[in-house]
Short mmCIF file of C-alpha atoms in Angstrom, two decimals:
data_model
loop_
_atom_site.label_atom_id
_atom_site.label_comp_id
_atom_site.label_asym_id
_atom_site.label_seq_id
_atom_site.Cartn_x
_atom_site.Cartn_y
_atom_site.Cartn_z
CA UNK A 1 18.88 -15.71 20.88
CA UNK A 2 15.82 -18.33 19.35
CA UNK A 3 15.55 -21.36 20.61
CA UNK A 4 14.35 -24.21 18.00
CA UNK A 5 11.29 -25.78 18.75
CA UNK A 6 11.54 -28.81 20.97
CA UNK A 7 9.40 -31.41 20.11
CA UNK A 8 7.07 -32.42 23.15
CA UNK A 9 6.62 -36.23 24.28
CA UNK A 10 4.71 -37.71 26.23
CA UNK A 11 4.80 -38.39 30.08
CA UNK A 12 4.42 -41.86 29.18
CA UNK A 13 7.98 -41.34 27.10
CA UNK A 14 5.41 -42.32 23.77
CA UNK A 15 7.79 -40.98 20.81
CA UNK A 16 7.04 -37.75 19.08
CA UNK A 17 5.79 -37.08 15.75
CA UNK A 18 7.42 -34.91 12.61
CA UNK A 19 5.37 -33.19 10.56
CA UNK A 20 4.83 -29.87 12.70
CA UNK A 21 7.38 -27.58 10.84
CA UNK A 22 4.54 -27.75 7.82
CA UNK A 23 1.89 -25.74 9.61
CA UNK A 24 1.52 -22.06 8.55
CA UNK A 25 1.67 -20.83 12.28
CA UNK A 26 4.45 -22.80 13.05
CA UNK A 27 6.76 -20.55 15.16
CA UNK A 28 10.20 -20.87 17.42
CA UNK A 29 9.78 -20.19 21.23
CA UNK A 30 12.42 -17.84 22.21
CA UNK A 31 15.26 -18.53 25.03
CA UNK A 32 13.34 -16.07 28.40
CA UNK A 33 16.73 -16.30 29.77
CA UNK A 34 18.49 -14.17 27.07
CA UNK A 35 17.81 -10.48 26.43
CA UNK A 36 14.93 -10.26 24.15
CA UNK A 37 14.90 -7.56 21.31
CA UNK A 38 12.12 -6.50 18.64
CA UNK A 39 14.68 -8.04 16.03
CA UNK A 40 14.52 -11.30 17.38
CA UNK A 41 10.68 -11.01 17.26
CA UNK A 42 10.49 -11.27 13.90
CA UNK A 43 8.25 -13.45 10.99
CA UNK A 44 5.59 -15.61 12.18
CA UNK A 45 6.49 -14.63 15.96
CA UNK A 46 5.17 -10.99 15.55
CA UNK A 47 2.61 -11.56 13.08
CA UNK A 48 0.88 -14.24 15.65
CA UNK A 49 1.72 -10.97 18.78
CA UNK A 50 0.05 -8.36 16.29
CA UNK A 51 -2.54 -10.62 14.83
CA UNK A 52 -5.72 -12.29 16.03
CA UNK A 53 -6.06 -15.63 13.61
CA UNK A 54 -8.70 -17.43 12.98
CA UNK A 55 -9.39 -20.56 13.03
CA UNK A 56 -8.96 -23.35 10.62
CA UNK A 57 -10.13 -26.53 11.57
CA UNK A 58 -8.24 -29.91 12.38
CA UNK A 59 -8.17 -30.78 8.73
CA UNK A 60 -5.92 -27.74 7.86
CA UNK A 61 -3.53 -29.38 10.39
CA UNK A 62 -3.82 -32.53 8.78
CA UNK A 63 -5.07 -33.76 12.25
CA UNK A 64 -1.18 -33.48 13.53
CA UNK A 65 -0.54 -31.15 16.72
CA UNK A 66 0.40 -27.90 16.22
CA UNK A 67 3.90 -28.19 18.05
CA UNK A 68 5.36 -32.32 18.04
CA UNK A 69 3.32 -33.37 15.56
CA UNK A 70 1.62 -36.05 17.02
CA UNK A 71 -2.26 -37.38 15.04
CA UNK A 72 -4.84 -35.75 17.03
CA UNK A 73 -8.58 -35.79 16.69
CA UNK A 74 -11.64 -38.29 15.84
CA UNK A 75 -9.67 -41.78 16.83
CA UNK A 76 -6.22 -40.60 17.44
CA UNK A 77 -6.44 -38.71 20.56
CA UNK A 78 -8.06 -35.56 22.57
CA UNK A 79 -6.93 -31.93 21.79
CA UNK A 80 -7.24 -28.68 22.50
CA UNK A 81 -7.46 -24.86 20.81
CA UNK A 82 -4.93 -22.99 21.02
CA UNK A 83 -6.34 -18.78 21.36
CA UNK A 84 -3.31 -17.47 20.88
CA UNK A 85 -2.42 -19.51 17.13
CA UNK A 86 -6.18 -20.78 16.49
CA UNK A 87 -4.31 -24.28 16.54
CA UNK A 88 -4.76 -27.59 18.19
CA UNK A 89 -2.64 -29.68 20.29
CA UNK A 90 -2.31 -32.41 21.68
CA UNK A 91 -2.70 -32.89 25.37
CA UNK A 92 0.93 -32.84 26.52
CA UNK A 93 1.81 -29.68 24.54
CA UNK A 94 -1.50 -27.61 25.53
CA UNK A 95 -2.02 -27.71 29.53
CA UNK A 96 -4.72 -25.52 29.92
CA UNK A 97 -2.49 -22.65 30.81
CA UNK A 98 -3.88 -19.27 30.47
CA UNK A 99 -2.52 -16.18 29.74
CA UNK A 100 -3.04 -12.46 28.09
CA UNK A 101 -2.61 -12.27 24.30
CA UNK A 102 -1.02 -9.46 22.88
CA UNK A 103 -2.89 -9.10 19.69
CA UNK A 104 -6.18 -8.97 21.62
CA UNK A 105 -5.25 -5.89 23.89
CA UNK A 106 -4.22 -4.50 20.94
CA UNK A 107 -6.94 -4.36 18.70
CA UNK A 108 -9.68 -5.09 21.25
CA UNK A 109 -8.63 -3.66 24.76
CA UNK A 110 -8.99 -6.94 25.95
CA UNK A 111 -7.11 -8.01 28.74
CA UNK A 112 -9.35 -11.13 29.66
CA UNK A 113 -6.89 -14.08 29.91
CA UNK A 114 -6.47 -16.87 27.35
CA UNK A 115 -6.20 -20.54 27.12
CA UNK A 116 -2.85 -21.34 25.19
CA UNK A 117 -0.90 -24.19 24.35
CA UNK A 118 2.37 -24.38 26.24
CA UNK A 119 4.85 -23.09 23.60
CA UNK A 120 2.50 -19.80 23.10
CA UNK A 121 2.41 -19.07 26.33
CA UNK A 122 6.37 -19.29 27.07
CA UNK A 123 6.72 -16.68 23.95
CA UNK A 124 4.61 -14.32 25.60
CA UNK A 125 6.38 -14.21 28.87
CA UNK A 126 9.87 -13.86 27.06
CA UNK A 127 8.59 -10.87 25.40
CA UNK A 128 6.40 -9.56 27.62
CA UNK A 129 8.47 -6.86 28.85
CA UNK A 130 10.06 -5.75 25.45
CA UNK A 131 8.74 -2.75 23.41
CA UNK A 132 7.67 -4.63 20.19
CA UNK A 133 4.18 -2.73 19.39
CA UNK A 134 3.56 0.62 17.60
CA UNK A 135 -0.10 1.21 18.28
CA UNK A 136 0.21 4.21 15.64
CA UNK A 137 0.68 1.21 13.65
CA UNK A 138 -1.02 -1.44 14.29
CA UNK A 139 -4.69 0.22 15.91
CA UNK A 140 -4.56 4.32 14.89
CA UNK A 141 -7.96 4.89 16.78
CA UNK A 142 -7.14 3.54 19.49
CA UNK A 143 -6.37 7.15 20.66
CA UNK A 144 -10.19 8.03 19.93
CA UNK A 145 -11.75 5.26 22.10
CA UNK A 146 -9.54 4.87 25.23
CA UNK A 147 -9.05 7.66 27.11
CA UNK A 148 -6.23 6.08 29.37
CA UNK A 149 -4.08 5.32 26.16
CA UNK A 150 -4.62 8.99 24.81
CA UNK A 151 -3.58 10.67 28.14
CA UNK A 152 -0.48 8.50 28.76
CA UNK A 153 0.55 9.59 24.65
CA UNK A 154 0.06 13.06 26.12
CA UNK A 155 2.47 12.65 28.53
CA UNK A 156 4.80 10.40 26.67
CA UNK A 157 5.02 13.82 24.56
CA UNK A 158 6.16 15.57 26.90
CA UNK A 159 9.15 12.94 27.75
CA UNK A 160 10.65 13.24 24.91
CA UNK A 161 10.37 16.86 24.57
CA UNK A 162 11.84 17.20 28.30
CA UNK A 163 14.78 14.47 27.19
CA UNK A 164 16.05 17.03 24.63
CA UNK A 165 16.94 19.63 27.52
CA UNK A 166 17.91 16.87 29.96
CA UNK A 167 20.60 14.82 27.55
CA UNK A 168 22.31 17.73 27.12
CA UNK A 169 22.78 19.13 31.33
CA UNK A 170 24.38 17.05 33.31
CA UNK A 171 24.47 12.96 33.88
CA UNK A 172 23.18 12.72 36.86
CA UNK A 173 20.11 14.36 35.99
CA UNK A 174 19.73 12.18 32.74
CA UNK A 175 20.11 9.07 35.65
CA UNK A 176 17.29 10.91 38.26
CA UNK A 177 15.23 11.08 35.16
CA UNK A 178 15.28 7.35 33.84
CA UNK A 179 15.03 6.42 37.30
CA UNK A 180 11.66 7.72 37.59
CA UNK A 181 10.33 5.66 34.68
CA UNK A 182 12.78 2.25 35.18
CA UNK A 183 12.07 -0.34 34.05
CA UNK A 184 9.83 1.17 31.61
CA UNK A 185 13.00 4.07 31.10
CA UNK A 186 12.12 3.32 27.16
CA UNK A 187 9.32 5.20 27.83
CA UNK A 188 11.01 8.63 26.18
CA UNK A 189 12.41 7.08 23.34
CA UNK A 190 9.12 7.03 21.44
CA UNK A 191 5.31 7.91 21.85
CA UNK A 192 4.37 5.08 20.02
CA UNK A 193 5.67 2.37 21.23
CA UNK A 194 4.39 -0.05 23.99
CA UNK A 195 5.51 -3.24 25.31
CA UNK A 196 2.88 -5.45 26.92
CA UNK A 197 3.68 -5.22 30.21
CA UNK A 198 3.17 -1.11 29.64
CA UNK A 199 -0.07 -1.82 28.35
CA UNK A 200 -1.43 -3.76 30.87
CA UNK A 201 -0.56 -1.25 33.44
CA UNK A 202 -1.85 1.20 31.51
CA UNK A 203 -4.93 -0.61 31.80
CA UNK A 204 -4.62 -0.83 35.62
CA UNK A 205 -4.00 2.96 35.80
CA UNK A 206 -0.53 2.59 37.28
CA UNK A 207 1.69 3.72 34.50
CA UNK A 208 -0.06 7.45 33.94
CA UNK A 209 0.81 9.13 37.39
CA UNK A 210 4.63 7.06 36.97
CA UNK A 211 5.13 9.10 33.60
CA UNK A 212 3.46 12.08 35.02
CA UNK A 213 6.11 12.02 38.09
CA UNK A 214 9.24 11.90 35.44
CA UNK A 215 7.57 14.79 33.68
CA UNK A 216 7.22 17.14 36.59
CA UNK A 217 10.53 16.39 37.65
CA UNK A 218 11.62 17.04 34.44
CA UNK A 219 9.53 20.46 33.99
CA UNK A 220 11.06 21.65 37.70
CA UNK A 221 14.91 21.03 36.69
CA UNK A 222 14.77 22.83 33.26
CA UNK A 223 12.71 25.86 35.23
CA UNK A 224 15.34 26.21 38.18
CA UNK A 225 18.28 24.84 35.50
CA UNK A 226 20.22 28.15 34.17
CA UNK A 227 21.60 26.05 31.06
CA UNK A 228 17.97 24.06 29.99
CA UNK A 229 15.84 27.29 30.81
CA UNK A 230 17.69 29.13 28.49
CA UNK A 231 16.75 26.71 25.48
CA UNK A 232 13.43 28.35 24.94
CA UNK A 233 11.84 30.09 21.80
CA UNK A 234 10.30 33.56 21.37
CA UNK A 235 6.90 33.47 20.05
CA UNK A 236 7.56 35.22 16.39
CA UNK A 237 3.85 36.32 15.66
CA UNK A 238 3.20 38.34 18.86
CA UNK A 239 7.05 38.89 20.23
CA UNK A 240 6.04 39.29 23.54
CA UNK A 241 9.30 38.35 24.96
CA UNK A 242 8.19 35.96 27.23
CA UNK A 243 11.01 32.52 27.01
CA UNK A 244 8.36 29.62 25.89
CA UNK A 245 9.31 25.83 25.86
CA UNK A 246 7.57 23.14 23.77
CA UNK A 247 7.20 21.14 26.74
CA UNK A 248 4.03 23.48 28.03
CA UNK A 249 1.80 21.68 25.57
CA UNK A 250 -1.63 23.30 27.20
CA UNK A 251 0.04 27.04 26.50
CA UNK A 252 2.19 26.47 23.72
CA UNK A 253 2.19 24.83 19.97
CA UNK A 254 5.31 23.51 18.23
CA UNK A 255 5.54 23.77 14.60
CA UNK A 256 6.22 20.11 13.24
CA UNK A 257 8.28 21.10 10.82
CA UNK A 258 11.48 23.62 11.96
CA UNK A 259 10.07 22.97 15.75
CA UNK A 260 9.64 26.93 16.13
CA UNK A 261 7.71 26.99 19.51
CA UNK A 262 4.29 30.05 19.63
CA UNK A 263 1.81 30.61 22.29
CA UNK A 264 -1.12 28.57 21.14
CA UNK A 265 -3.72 31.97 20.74
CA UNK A 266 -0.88 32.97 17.75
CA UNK A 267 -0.32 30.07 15.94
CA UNK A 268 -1.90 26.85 14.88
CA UNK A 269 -1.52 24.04 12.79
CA UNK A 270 -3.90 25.64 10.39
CA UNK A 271 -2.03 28.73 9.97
CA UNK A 272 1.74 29.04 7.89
CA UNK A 273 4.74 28.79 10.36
CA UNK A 274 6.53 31.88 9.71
CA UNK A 275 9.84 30.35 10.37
CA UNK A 276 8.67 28.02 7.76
CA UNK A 277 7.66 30.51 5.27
CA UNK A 278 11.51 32.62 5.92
CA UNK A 279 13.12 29.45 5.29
CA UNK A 280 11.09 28.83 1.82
CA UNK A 281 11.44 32.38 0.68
CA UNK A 282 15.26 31.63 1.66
CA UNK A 283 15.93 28.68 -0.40
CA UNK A 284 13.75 30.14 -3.25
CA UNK A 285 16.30 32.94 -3.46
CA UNK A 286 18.92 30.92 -2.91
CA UNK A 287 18.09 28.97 -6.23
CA UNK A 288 17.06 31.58 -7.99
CA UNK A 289 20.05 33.22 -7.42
CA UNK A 290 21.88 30.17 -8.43
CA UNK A 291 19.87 30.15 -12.02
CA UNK A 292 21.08 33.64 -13.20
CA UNK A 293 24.59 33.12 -12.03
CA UNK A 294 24.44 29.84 -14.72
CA UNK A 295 26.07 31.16 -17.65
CA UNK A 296 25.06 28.20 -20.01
#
């Protein structure tokens, strides 16, 4: 799955240097033709995606390139920061090449691209497209200050609320659905959960009205679907009758506990769940029940 690091030379076929395994951000660049996975992104590899670093100086580095090794700096020869590892390199291992850096979209919305060394750069592609990054995590408020990322959690609600009723009809609805959202069909596995390709089209506005289209098609089948539309709740404070589903987030509110679905004027999440409170009073009995049948 991890390729080790190879150690750069020169066009010039100069030798290459050891001594690059002893830097703190020293990291593997993973194989982009083999399937990448969030295990394999593991260590230093996902603390340097999650992370922004800061810089050190050559000295830390013991003047030595941050990938083959080779002296760099003062008489030895020209270098160059790495933004992605805060390290330097020598010429042959850092080409200029720019790219987006996970850890700064993250944390800053920033989606400005970077000048890397080479190695940084080729990690980055290979994971690119793989869901590695909780932002409930790793950047919480991000919900507060970008409006995209809170609407598309909105909606990524709703996916996985619509992919309880949908896994269990039939499989070629399951397939309709996924192909709405391939190749981002990981999409209704969590809300969380972001790879950086999602991200950057989040940022590009492309990604909202893609969910949005899996949603509605979702909402339609389990409306005109005699199984799904029967896998509703009735609203226990006003018992109106009405069938609700906990994917009508604007109407509805879904206990996060026992997932009891109310219209949203009866119940809040300030006010007891009485599902909640049956079950309590339930086990309560249950145990007392069990004490004075103890005859010790």
């Amino acid at each position: 799955m991890v390729d080790d690091i190879q150690s750069a030379s020169s066009s010039n076929g100069t030798p290459t240097f050891s001594g690059a395994s002893d830097l703190d951000h020293d990291f593997e660049v993973l194989n982009s033709e083999n399937f990448v996975t969030s295990k394999s992104v593991e260590g230093k590899k996902r603390e340097l995606l999650i992370r922004i670093p800061i810089e050190k100086g050559m000295r830390a580095q013991h003047y030595k390139c941050g990938a083959c090794g080779r002296p760099i700096g003062m008489l030895y020869g020209k270098s160059r920061l790495c933004n992605f590892d805060k390290l330097y390199y020598c010429l042959d291992c850092h080409l200029d090449e720019e790219v987006i850096i996970p850890s700064r979209v993250i944390h800053n919305w920033d989606f400005r691209k970077h000048k890397t060394c080479t190695r940084a750069k080729e990690l980055i592609e290979a994971v690119e497209s793989t869901p590695l990054f909780d932002l409930k995590e790793l950047n919480p408020k991000i919900y507060d200050h970008i409006k995209e990322v809170e609407e598309v959690q909105k909606q990524r609600i709703q996916l996985q609320i619509l992919k309880s009723y949908l896994w269990t009809c039939k499989k070629d609805i399951c397939e309709q659905f996924n192909q709405r959202l391939w190749p981002q069909d990981h999409l209704h596995e969590s809300v969380h959960i972001y790879s950086l390709s999602d991200l950057v089209l989040v940022h590009a506005g492309t990604l909202l009205p893609k969910i949005k289209t899996a949603v509605q098609f979702g909402i339609d089948h389990v409306r005109k679907c005699f199984l799904c539309s029967q896998r509703g709740f009735i609203c226990e404070v006003c018992r109106s009758g009405q069938v609700l589903h906990a994917f009508d987030t604007k109407e509805n509110f879904q206990c996060p506990k026992c997932y009891a679905v109310f219209h949203k004027k009866c119940m809040n999440a300030q006010k007891p769940c009485p599902k909640c409170q049956r079950k309590f009073q339930q086990a309560r009995r249950n145990t007392e029940r069990r004490v004075s049948d103890d005859p010790k």
